[in-house]
Amino acid sequence: MYVKNQLLEVEITDITNDGEGVGKLDGYTFFIKDALIGDHVQFIVTKLKKTYGYGKVKTVITPSKYRVKAKCPDARRCGGCQIQELSYERQLEFKRDKVINNLIRLGGFEREFLESAEEPIMGMKDDCFRYRNKAQFPIGYDRQGNLVAGFYAGRTHDIMPIDDCMIGVKENKDILQAVLEWMKSCGISAYDEVCHKGTVRHVLIKKGFASGELMVCLVINADRLIKEKELIDSLLSVADIKSISYSVNREKTNVIMGDSYKTIYGSDTITDSIGNLKFKISPLSFYQVNPVQTRKLYEKALEYADLTGNETVWDLYCGIGTISLFLAQKAGHVYGVEIVSQAIEDARENAKLNKLDNTDFFVGKAEEVIDKLCEKNKDSREDTDEYRMTHPDVIVVDPPRKGCDELCLNTMLKMSPDRIVYVSCDSATLARDLRILCDGGYVMQSFAPCDMFAHTVHCETVVRLSRKNNEQSE
Ligand code: SAH
């Protein structure tokens, strides 16, 4: 009935979870890239299936009332921000709906119940651009053989030169320029992933928003960096940089960073703070990318943990211990667990830096560490630390997108804390895990979505659960 490359017109009536516009023609559904809810568009058919197809906007005939002009000239090609042309207010509504719909569809919760438990989405207040404190730019050549720094276009491996990414910091532009100038004047090549030759693969830039400190790290396909002094001079001529380093990555891989790094100028780390806590950040450590929103997210997690000063708390999937330390300011003792050993070293270091010695950190898979501890401490006496450790008052979890392992959830149920605080970056896996926790004796009391990634389709959510019999006895 329809053919590929055909030009059609349609009214956009919905948005998918991935930010595509949905339009229906005689019962046949099209998912259309760059079309917004409320738009009337002309689009090109790109792919056809039996009952649905895909398309790409050719012209917006009548724009939606939610349509705004993208700040980045390359927003559509880049694909990093899927919904930059949607007004920020409408983006927030979209994210809130996405969370609710996933909880209904994949978690089996009732809409009415969810609406009574929900708190307003925490959006960005002032400028919802330039929020990212970290950027990783691939370096390569364009089709004409010019040296370029940018992002991979859409889902390809073509590097699209980026002059100034609007969700990143202003300094990125000059830093990239300085690196490219240095490469040109010193005859340093860019990495070519097809033939696995050439030197510079990526430039990583991090900025401590509270401290203003900048870090630059070059990822190279060579055992060591040459022309270091020239690089340092070139970088220092454009910005006040606290740390310059390189990381060797000689593998044929999509993983960006190597296993270690070498500092060639300034300090090994930069510092940043969230609230009144300080954190040391290295090129390799995981650190939330939107510090303004991270603070709101952590404060909500702390509020949901409802601590009075004596509680034993677990922070599962703790990274460099940011949430753990937030909690430790109000708890009796906090235990953290994380799979990356370098992150746990950072967590211990950060605990010292903030003089929070009521913390202990474990390296390993969350599910294995807590399961083994429960087994080991099962005969411990009630007034011992061993007992308290495996009978915590509160468990906080902040897993990666794939959510919690089932063994992890079951062990949490066995540990039977009064409250569970679930911090999630994917509402689909959150919904699945909440179903298990609620079937296991917990009640969802409240939840709050939080926008950490403006202009993208991603949304964080914090959920407060409490144990059922606990609730009844209150
Ligand atoms: N709470 C931290 C980090 C959250 S990101 C923060 O806010 O900064 C999720 C973390 O889970 C990552 O650091 C990742 O390394 C870790 N992780 C992934 N799988 C894990 C597992 N099975 N057990 C423990 N940690 C895991």
PDB file of C-alpha atoms in Angstrom, residues 215-455:
ATOM      1  CA  MET A 215      40.278  18.474  33.255  1.00  0.00           C
ATOM      2  CA  VAL A 216      41.388  17.318  29.797  1.00  0.00           C
ATOM      3  CA  CYS A 217      42.362  13.724  29.017  1.00  0.00           C
ATOM      4  CA  LEU A 218      43.408  12.452  25.574  1.00  0.00           C
ATOM      5  CA  VAL A 219      42.667   8.822  24.802  1.00  0.00           C
ATOM      6  CA  ILE A 220      45.413   7.528  22.528  1.00  0.00           C
ATOM      7  CA  ASN A 221      46.228   4.464  20.494  1.00  0.00           C
ATOM      8  CA  ALA A 222      49.961   4.623  21.336  1.00  0.00           C
ATOM      9  CA  ASP A 223      52.028   3.542  24.316  1.00  0.00           C
ATOM     10  CA  ARG A 224      52.931   7.091  25.204  1.00  0.00           C
ATOM     11  CA  LEU A 225      52.178  10.629  24.188  1.00  0.00           C
ATOM     12  CA  ILE A 226      54.715  12.654  22.211  1.00  0.00           C
ATOM     13  CA  LYS A 227      54.952  16.464  21.997  1.00  0.00           C
ATOM     14  CA  GLU A 228      53.514  16.752  25.509  1.00  0.00           C
ATOM     15  CA  LYS A 229      54.901  20.204  26.154  1.00  0.00           C
ATOM     16  CA  GLU A 230      53.378  21.588  22.947  1.00  0.00           C
ATOM     17  CA  LEU A 231      50.004  20.114  23.918  1.00  0.00           C
ATOM     18  CA  ILE A 232      50.161  21.650  27.383  1.00  0.00           C
ATOM     19  CA  ASP A 233      51.090  25.062  25.936  1.00  0.00           C
ATOM     20  CA  SER A 234      48.323  24.884  23.367  1.00  0.00           C
ATOM     21  CA  LEU A 235      45.699  23.962  26.008  1.00  0.00           C
ATOM     22  CA  LEU A 236      46.827  26.492  28.610  1.00  0.00           C
ATOM     23  CA  SER A 237      46.641  29.267  26.032  1.00  0.00           C
ATOM     24  CA  VAL A 238      42.843  28.803  25.795  1.00  0.00           C
ATOM     25  CA  ALA A 239      41.694  27.949  29.311  1.00  0.00           C
ATOM     26  CA  ASP A 240      42.720  27.668  32.924  1.00  0.00           C
ATOM     27  CA  ILE A 241      43.067  23.893  33.117  1.00  0.00           C
ATOM     28  CA  LYS A 242      43.777  22.109  36.395  1.00  0.00           C
ATOM     29  CA  SER A 243      44.659  18.675  35.048  1.00  0.00           C
ATOM     30  CA  ILE A 244      45.938  17.357  31.712  1.00  0.00           C
ATOM     31  CA  SER A 245      46.466  13.651  31.182  1.00  0.00           C
ATOM     32  CA  TYR A 246      46.308  10.839  28.687  1.00  0.00           C
ATOM     33  CA  SER A 247      44.918   7.335  28.783  1.00  0.00           C
ATOM     34  CA  VAL A 248      46.285   4.540  26.595  1.00  0.00           C
ATOM     35  CA  ASN A 249      43.659   2.458  24.806  1.00  0.00           C
ATOM     36  CA  ARG A 250      45.162   0.125  22.166  1.00  0.00           C
ATOM     37  CA  GLU A 251      42.169  -2.184  21.908  1.00  0.00           C
ATOM     38  CA  LYS A 252      39.772  -2.550  18.977  1.00  0.00           C
ATOM     39  CA  THR A 253      36.754  -1.590  21.039  1.00  0.00           C
ATOM     40  CA  ASN A 254      33.852   0.800  21.536  1.00  0.00           C
ATOM     41  CA  VAL A 255      34.960   1.339  25.118  1.00  0.00           C
ATOM     42  CA  ILE A 256      36.330   4.854  25.200  1.00  0.00           C
ATOM     43  CA  MET A 257      38.787   5.010  28.084  1.00  0.00           C
ATOM     44  CA  GLY A 258      41.849   2.820  28.715  1.00  0.00           C
ATOM     45  CA  ASP A 259      42.370   1.122  32.120  1.00  0.00           C
ATOM     46  CA  SER A 260      44.633   3.807  33.543  1.00  0.00           C
ATOM     47  CA  TYR A 261      45.836   7.333  32.867  1.00  0.00           C
ATOM     48  CA  LYS A 262      48.993   9.400  33.193  1.00  0.00           C
ATOM     49  CA  THR A 263      48.970  13.020  34.305  1.00  0.00           C
ATOM     50  CA  ILE A 264      51.262  15.296  32.291  1.00  0.00           C
ATOM     51  CA  TYR A 265      50.269  18.616  33.812  1.00  0.00           C
ATOM     52  CA  GLY A 266      48.710  19.736  37.126  1.00  0.00           C
ATOM     53  CA  SER A 267      46.806  17.401  39.446  1.00  0.00           C
ATOM     54  CA  ASP A 268      45.557  13.872  38.931  1.00  0.00           C
ATOM     55  CA  THR A 269      42.038  14.867  39.877  1.00  0.00           C
ATOM     56  CA  ILE A 270      39.682  17.815  39.949  1.00  0.00           C
ATOM     57  CA  THR A 271      37.316  18.513  42.812  1.00  0.00           C
ATOM     58  CA  ASP A 272      33.629  19.213  42.770  1.00  0.00           C
ATOM     59  CA  SER A 273      30.988  19.516  45.435  1.00  0.00           C
ATOM     60  CA  ILE A 274      27.358  18.584  45.709  1.00  0.00           C
ATOM     61  CA  GLY A 275      25.688  20.283  48.665  1.00  0.00           C
ATOM     62  CA  ASN A 276      28.334  20.436  51.368  1.00  0.00           C
ATOM     63  CA  LEU A 277      30.202  17.329  50.238  1.00  0.00           C
ATOM     64  CA  LYS A 278      33.406  17.355  48.212  1.00  0.00           C
ATOM     65  CA  PHE A 279      34.329  14.764  45.605  1.00  0.00           C
ATOM     66  CA  LYS A 280      37.578  14.037  43.839  1.00  0.00           C
ATOM     67  CA  ILE A 281      37.066  13.188  40.196  1.00  0.00           C
ATOM     68  CA  SER A 282      39.594  11.382  38.019  1.00  0.00           C
ATOM     69  CA  PRO A 283      39.356  10.843  34.247  1.00  0.00           C
ATOM     70  CA  LEU A 284      38.164   7.301  34.982  1.00  0.00           C
ATOM     71  CA  SER A 285      35.597   7.814  37.737  1.00  0.00           C
ATOM     72  CA  PHE A 286      31.877   7.709  37.142  1.00  0.00           C
ATOM     73  CA  TYR A 287      30.285  10.922  38.303  1.00  0.00           C
ATOM     74  CA  GLN A 288      26.746  12.135  37.598  1.00  0.00           C
ATOM     75  CA  VAL A 289      26.817  14.470  34.586  1.00  0.00           C
ATOM     76  CA  ASN A 290      24.273  17.073  35.684  1.00  0.00           C
ATOM     77  CA  PRO A 291      25.385  18.360  39.085  1.00  0.00           C
ATOM     78  CA  VAL A 292      22.501  20.801  39.588  1.00  0.00           C
ATOM     79  CA  GLN A 293      19.881  18.082  39.154  1.00  0.00           C
ATOM     80  CA  THR A 294      21.981  15.458  40.940  1.00  0.00           C
ATOM     81  CA  ARG A 295      21.722  17.509  44.089  1.00  0.00           C
ATOM     82  CA  LYS A 296      17.908  17.550  43.822  1.00  0.00           C
ATOM     83  CA  LEU A 297      17.850  13.813  43.126  1.00  0.00           C
ATOM     84  CA  TYR A 298      20.065  12.975  46.108  1.00  0.00           C
ATOM     85  CA  GLU A 299      18.122  15.296  48.391  1.00  0.00           C
ATOM     86  CA  LYS A 300      14.925  13.513  47.423  1.00  0.00           C
ATOM     87  CA  ALA A 301      16.587  10.138  48.067  1.00  0.00           C
ATOM     88  CA  LEU A 302      17.696  11.418  51.470  1.00  0.00           C
ATOM     89  CA  GLU A 303      14.197  12.692  52.256  1.00  0.00           C
ATOM     90  CA  TYR A 304      12.709   9.312  51.299  1.00  0.00           C
ATOM     91  CA  ALA A 305      15.303   7.500  53.445  1.00  0.00           C
ATOM     92  CA  ASP A 306      13.858   9.436  56.406  1.00  0.00           C
ATOM     93  CA  LEU A 307      16.931   9.166  58.618  1.00  0.00           C
ATOM     94  CA  THR A 308      17.148  10.302  62.237  1.00  0.00           C
ATOM     95  CA  GLY A 309      20.797   9.595  62.982  1.00  0.00           C
ATOM     96  CA  ASN A 310      21.018   5.981  64.136  1.00  0.00           C
ATOM     97  CA  GLU A 311      19.979   3.983  61.123  1.00  0.00           C
ATOM     98  CA  THR A 312      21.974   1.309  59.365  1.00  0.00           C
ATOM     99  CA  VAL A 313      21.780   1.940  55.634  1.00  0.00           C
ATOM    100  CA  TRP A 314      22.955   0.125  52.481  1.00  0.00           C
ATOM    101  CA  ASP A 315      23.731   1.958  49.253  1.00  0.00           C
ATOM    102  CA  LEU A 316      23.748  -0.682  46.512  1.00  0.00           C
ATOM    103  CA  TYR A 317      25.436   0.221  43.190  1.00  0.00           C
ATOM    104  CA  CYS A 318      27.172   3.098  44.982  1.00  0.00           C
ATOM    105  CA  GLY A 319      29.710   4.249  42.332  1.00  0.00           C
ATOM    106  CA  ILE A 320      32.180   6.643  43.963  1.00  0.00           C
ATOM    107  CA  GLY A 321      29.967   6.800  47.059  1.00  0.00           C
ATOM    108  CA  THR A 322      28.119  10.012  46.319  1.00  0.00           C
ATOM    109  CA  ILE A 323      24.727   8.867  47.634  1.00  0.00           C
ATOM    110  CA  SER A 324      26.389   6.887  50.456  1.00  0.00           C
ATOM    111  CA  LEU A 325      28.107  10.011  51.750  1.00  0.00           C
ATOM    112  CA  PHE A 326      24.951  12.070  51.410  1.00  0.00           C
ATOM    113  CA  LEU A 327      23.201   9.476  53.584  1.00  0.00           C
ATOM    114  CA  ALA A 328      26.129   9.129  55.992  1.00  0.00           C
ATOM    115  CA  GLN A 329      25.624  12.727  57.135  1.00  0.00           C
ATOM    116  CA  LYS A 330      22.317  11.657  58.679  1.00  0.00           C
ATOM    117  CA  ALA A 331      22.716   7.912  59.353  1.00  0.00           C
ATOM    118  CA  GLY A 332      24.365   5.751  61.992  1.00  0.00           C
ATOM    119  CA  HIS A 333      26.316   3.661  59.512  1.00  0.00           C
ATOM    120  CA  VAL A 334      26.304   3.373  55.716  1.00  0.00           C
ATOM    121  CA  TYR A 335      27.548   0.376  53.720  1.00  0.00           C
ATOM    122  CA  GLY A 336      28.171   0.795  50.005  1.00  0.00           C
ATOM    123  CA  VAL A 337      28.761  -1.814  47.310  1.00  0.00           C
ATOM    124  CA  GLU A 338      29.934  -1.334  43.750  1.00  0.00           C
ATOM    125  CA  ILE A 339      31.385  -3.569  41.037  1.00  0.00           C
ATOM    126  CA  VAL A 340      34.196  -1.248  39.845  1.00  0.00           C
ATOM    127  CA  SER A 341      37.126  -1.426  42.258  1.00  0.00           C
ATOM    128  CA  GLN A 342      38.565   1.956  41.246  1.00  0.00           C
ATOM    129  CA  ALA A 343      35.210   3.558  42.119  1.00  0.00           C
ATOM    130  CA  ILE A 344      35.350   1.984  45.585  1.00  0.00           C
ATOM    131  CA  GLU A 345      38.863   3.372  46.072  1.00  0.00           C
ATOM    132  CA  ASP A 346      37.427   6.781  45.148  1.00  0.00           C
ATOM    133  CA  ALA A 347      34.508   6.239  47.539  1.00  0.00           C
ATOM    134  CA  ARG A 348      36.878   5.501  50.451  1.00  0.00           C
ATOM    135  CA  GLU A 349      38.990   8.516  49.520  1.00  0.00           C
ATOM    136  CA  ASN A 350      35.876  10.725  49.333  1.00  0.00           C
ATOM    137  CA  ALA A 351      34.690   9.460  52.729  1.00  0.00           C
ATOM    138  CA  LYS A 352      38.046  10.536  54.208  1.00  0.00           C
ATOM    139  CA  LEU A 353      37.949  13.869  52.417  1.00  0.00           C
ATOM    140  CA  ASN A 354      34.556  14.568  53.994  1.00  0.00           C
ATOM    141  CA  LYS A 355      35.491  13.036  57.369  1.00  0.00           C
ATOM    142  CA  LEU A 356      32.609  10.583  57.229  1.00  0.00           C
ATOM    143  CA  ASP A 357      34.077   7.537  58.910  1.00  0.00           C
ATOM    144  CA  ASN A 358      30.718   5.884  59.556  1.00  0.00           C
ATOM    145  CA  THR A 359      30.997   4.253  56.125  1.00  0.00           C
ATOM    146  CA  ASP A 360      32.302   0.955  54.743  1.00  0.00           C
ATOM    147  CA  PHE A 361      32.594   0.050  51.094  1.00  0.00           C
ATOM    148  CA  PHE A 362      32.713  -3.342  49.373  1.00  0.00           C
ATOM    149  CA  VAL A 363      33.878  -4.227  45.868  1.00  0.00           C
ATOM    150  CA  GLY A 364      31.747  -6.771  44.037  1.00  0.00           C
ATOM    151  CA  LYS A 365      28.411  -7.507  42.503  1.00  0.00           C
ATOM    152  CA  ALA A 366      25.711  -6.071  44.771  1.00  0.00           C
ATOM    153  CA  GLU A 367      23.677  -9.297  44.560  1.00  0.00           C
ATOM    154  CA  GLU A 368      26.640 -11.488  45.534  1.00  0.00           C
ATOM    155  CA  VAL A 369      28.051  -9.272  48.267  1.00  0.00           C
ATOM    156  CA  ILE A 370      24.793  -8.894  50.199  1.00  0.00           C
ATOM    157  CA  ASP A 371      23.783 -12.515  49.683  1.00  0.00           C
ATOM    158  CA  LYS A 372      27.111 -13.781  51.027  1.00  0.00           C
ATOM    159  CA  LEU A 373      26.993 -11.423  54.000  1.00  0.00           C
ATOM    160  CA  CYS A 374      23.481 -12.600  54.887  1.00  0.00           C
ATOM    161  CA  GLU A 375      24.686 -16.193  54.800  1.00  0.00           C
ATOM    162  CA  LYS A 376      27.787 -15.411  56.847  1.00  0.00           C
ATOM    163  CA  ASN A 377      25.966 -13.350  59.497  1.00  0.00           C
ATOM    164  CA  LYS A 378      22.869 -15.489  59.779  1.00  0.00           C
ATOM    165  CA  ASP A 379      23.598 -16.688  63.309  1.00  0.00           C
ATOM    166  CA  SER A 380      24.843 -13.349  64.617  1.00  0.00           C
ATOM    167  CA  ARG A 381      23.457 -11.983  67.892  1.00  0.00           C
ATOM    168  CA  GLU A 382      21.048  -9.067  67.742  1.00  0.00           C
ATOM    169  CA  ASP A 383      23.276  -6.543  69.481  1.00  0.00           C
ATOM    170  CA  THR A 384      26.223  -6.979  67.097  1.00  0.00           C
ATOM    171  CA  ASP A 385      27.366  -4.952  64.079  1.00  0.00           C
ATOM    172  CA  GLU A 386      27.149  -8.137  61.975  1.00  0.00           C
ATOM    173  CA  TYR A 387      23.472  -8.462  62.775  1.00  0.00           C
ATOM    174  CA  ARG A 388      22.707  -4.792  62.131  1.00  0.00           C
ATOM    175  CA  MET A 389      24.584  -4.911  58.850  1.00  0.00           C
ATOM    176  CA  THR A 390      22.301  -7.589  57.436  1.00  0.00           C
ATOM    177  CA  HIS A 391      19.172  -6.160  59.080  1.00  0.00           C
ATOM    178  CA  PRO A 392      19.399  -2.567  57.832  1.00  0.00           C
ATOM    179  CA  ASP A 393      16.767   0.098  58.401  1.00  0.00           C
ATOM    180  CA  VAL A 394      17.015   1.424  54.872  1.00  0.00           C
ATOM    181  CA  ILE A 395      18.335   0.122  51.541  1.00  0.00           C
ATOM    182  CA  VAL A 396      18.999   2.555  48.702  1.00  0.00           C
ATOM    183  CA  VAL A 397      19.571   1.169  45.197  1.00  0.00           C
ATOM    184  CA  ASP A 398      20.752   3.038  42.105  1.00  0.00           C
ATOM    185  CA  PRO A 399      21.377   0.356  39.462  1.00  0.00           C
ATOM    186  CA  PRO A 400      22.410   0.857  35.819  1.00  0.00           C
ATOM    187  CA  ARG A 401      19.749   0.773  33.090  1.00  0.00           C
ATOM    188  CA  LYS A 402      19.255  -2.962  33.206  1.00  0.00           C
ATOM    189  CA  GLY A 403      17.928  -2.627  36.759  1.00  0.00           C
ATOM    190  CA  CYS A 404      18.549  -4.926  39.737  1.00  0.00           C
ATOM    191  CA  ASP A 405      19.496  -8.554  39.483  1.00  0.00           C
ATOM    192  CA  GLU A 406      16.717 -10.825  40.748  1.00  0.00           C
ATOM    193  CA  LEU A 407      18.956 -12.299  43.432  1.00  0.00           C
ATOM    194  CA  CYS A 408      19.625  -8.750  44.580  1.00  0.00           C
ATOM    195  CA  LEU A 409      15.898  -8.017  44.919  1.00  0.00           C
ATOM    196  CA  ASN A 410      15.246 -11.292  46.728  1.00  0.00           C
ATOM    197  CA  THR A 411      18.090 -10.682  49.145  1.00  0.00           C
ATOM    198  CA  MET A 412      16.804  -7.178  49.798  1.00  0.00           C
ATOM    199  CA  LEU A 413      13.435  -8.708  50.662  1.00  0.00           C
ATOM    200  CA  LYS A 414      15.170 -11.135  53.026  1.00  0.00           C
ATOM    201  CA  MET A 415      17.060  -8.283  54.690  1.00  0.00           C
ATOM    202  CA  SER A 416      13.649  -6.719  55.187  1.00  0.00           C
ATOM    203  CA  PRO A 417      14.500  -3.038  55.751  1.00  0.00           C
ATOM    204  CA  ASP A 418      11.750  -0.650  56.891  1.00  0.00           C
ATOM    205  CA  ARG A 419      12.256   1.446  53.794  1.00  0.00           C
ATOM    206  CA  ILE A 420      13.687   0.968  50.315  1.00  0.00           C
ATOM    207  CA  VAL A 421      14.633   3.951  48.168  1.00  0.00           C
ATOM    208  CA  TYR A 422      14.954   3.049  44.493  1.00  0.00           C
ATOM    209  CA  VAL A 423      16.802   5.532  42.268  1.00  0.00           C
ATOM    210  CA  SER A 424      16.360   4.559  38.628  1.00  0.00           C
ATOM    211  CA  CYS A 425      17.544   5.822  35.250  1.00  0.00           C
ATOM    212  CA  ASP A 426      15.185   3.525  33.320  1.00  0.00           C
ATOM    213  CA  SER A 427      11.514   3.418  34.220  1.00  0.00           C
ATOM    214  CA  ALA A 428      10.958   0.157  32.297  1.00  0.00           C
ATOM    215  CA  THR A 429      13.314  -1.895  34.463  1.00  0.00           C
ATOM    216  CA  LEU A 430      12.185   0.116  37.489  1.00  0.00           C
ATOM    217  CA  ALA A 431       8.592  -0.999  36.856  1.00  0.00           C
ATOM    218  CA  ARG A 432       9.654  -4.653  36.603  1.00  0.00           C
ATOM    219  CA  ASP A 433      11.681  -4.463  39.842  1.00  0.00           C
ATOM    220  CA  LEU A 434       8.992  -2.567  41.771  1.00  0.00           C
ATOM    221  CA  ARG A 435       6.514  -5.308  40.937  1.00  0.00           C
ATOM    222  CA  ILE A 436       8.834  -7.870  42.578  1.00  0.00           C
ATOM    223  CA  LEU A 437       9.372  -5.681  45.638  1.00  0.00           C
ATOM    224  CA  CYS A 438       5.660  -4.926  46.009  1.00  0.00           C
ATOM    225  CA  ASP A 439       4.731  -8.604  45.619  1.00  0.00           C
ATOM    226  CA  GLY A 440       7.386  -9.310  48.235  1.00  0.00           C
ATOM    227  CA  GLY A 441       5.706  -7.195  50.919  1.00  0.00           C
ATOM    228  CA  TYR A 442       6.466  -3.551  50.142  1.00  0.00           C
ATOM    229  CA  VAL A 443       4.175  -0.658  49.307  1.00  0.00           C
ATOM    230  CA  MET A 444       5.121   2.171  47.001  1.00  0.00           C
ATOM    231  CA  GLN A 445       4.488   5.306  49.023  1.00  0.00           C
ATOM    232  CA  SER A 446       5.669   8.061  46.751  1.00  0.00           C
ATOM    233  CA  PHE A 447       7.837   8.704  43.748  1.00  0.00           C
ATOM    234  CA  ALA A 448       9.317  11.691  41.960  1.00  0.00           C
ATOM    235  CA  PRO A 449      10.661  11.811  38.398  1.00  0.00           C
ATOM    236  CA  CYS A 450      13.745  14.002  37.974  1.00  0.00           C
ATOM    237  CA  ASP A 451      15.078  15.451  34.739  1.00  0.00           C
ATOM    238  CA  MET A 452      18.820  14.928  34.679  1.00  0.00           C
ATOM    239  CA  PHE A 453      19.154  14.979  30.884  1.00  0.00           C
ATOM    240  CA  ALA A 454      17.199  17.870  29.377  1.00  0.00           C
ATOM    241  CA  HIS A 455      16.496  17.550  25.611  1.00  0.00           C
TER     242      HIS A 455
END
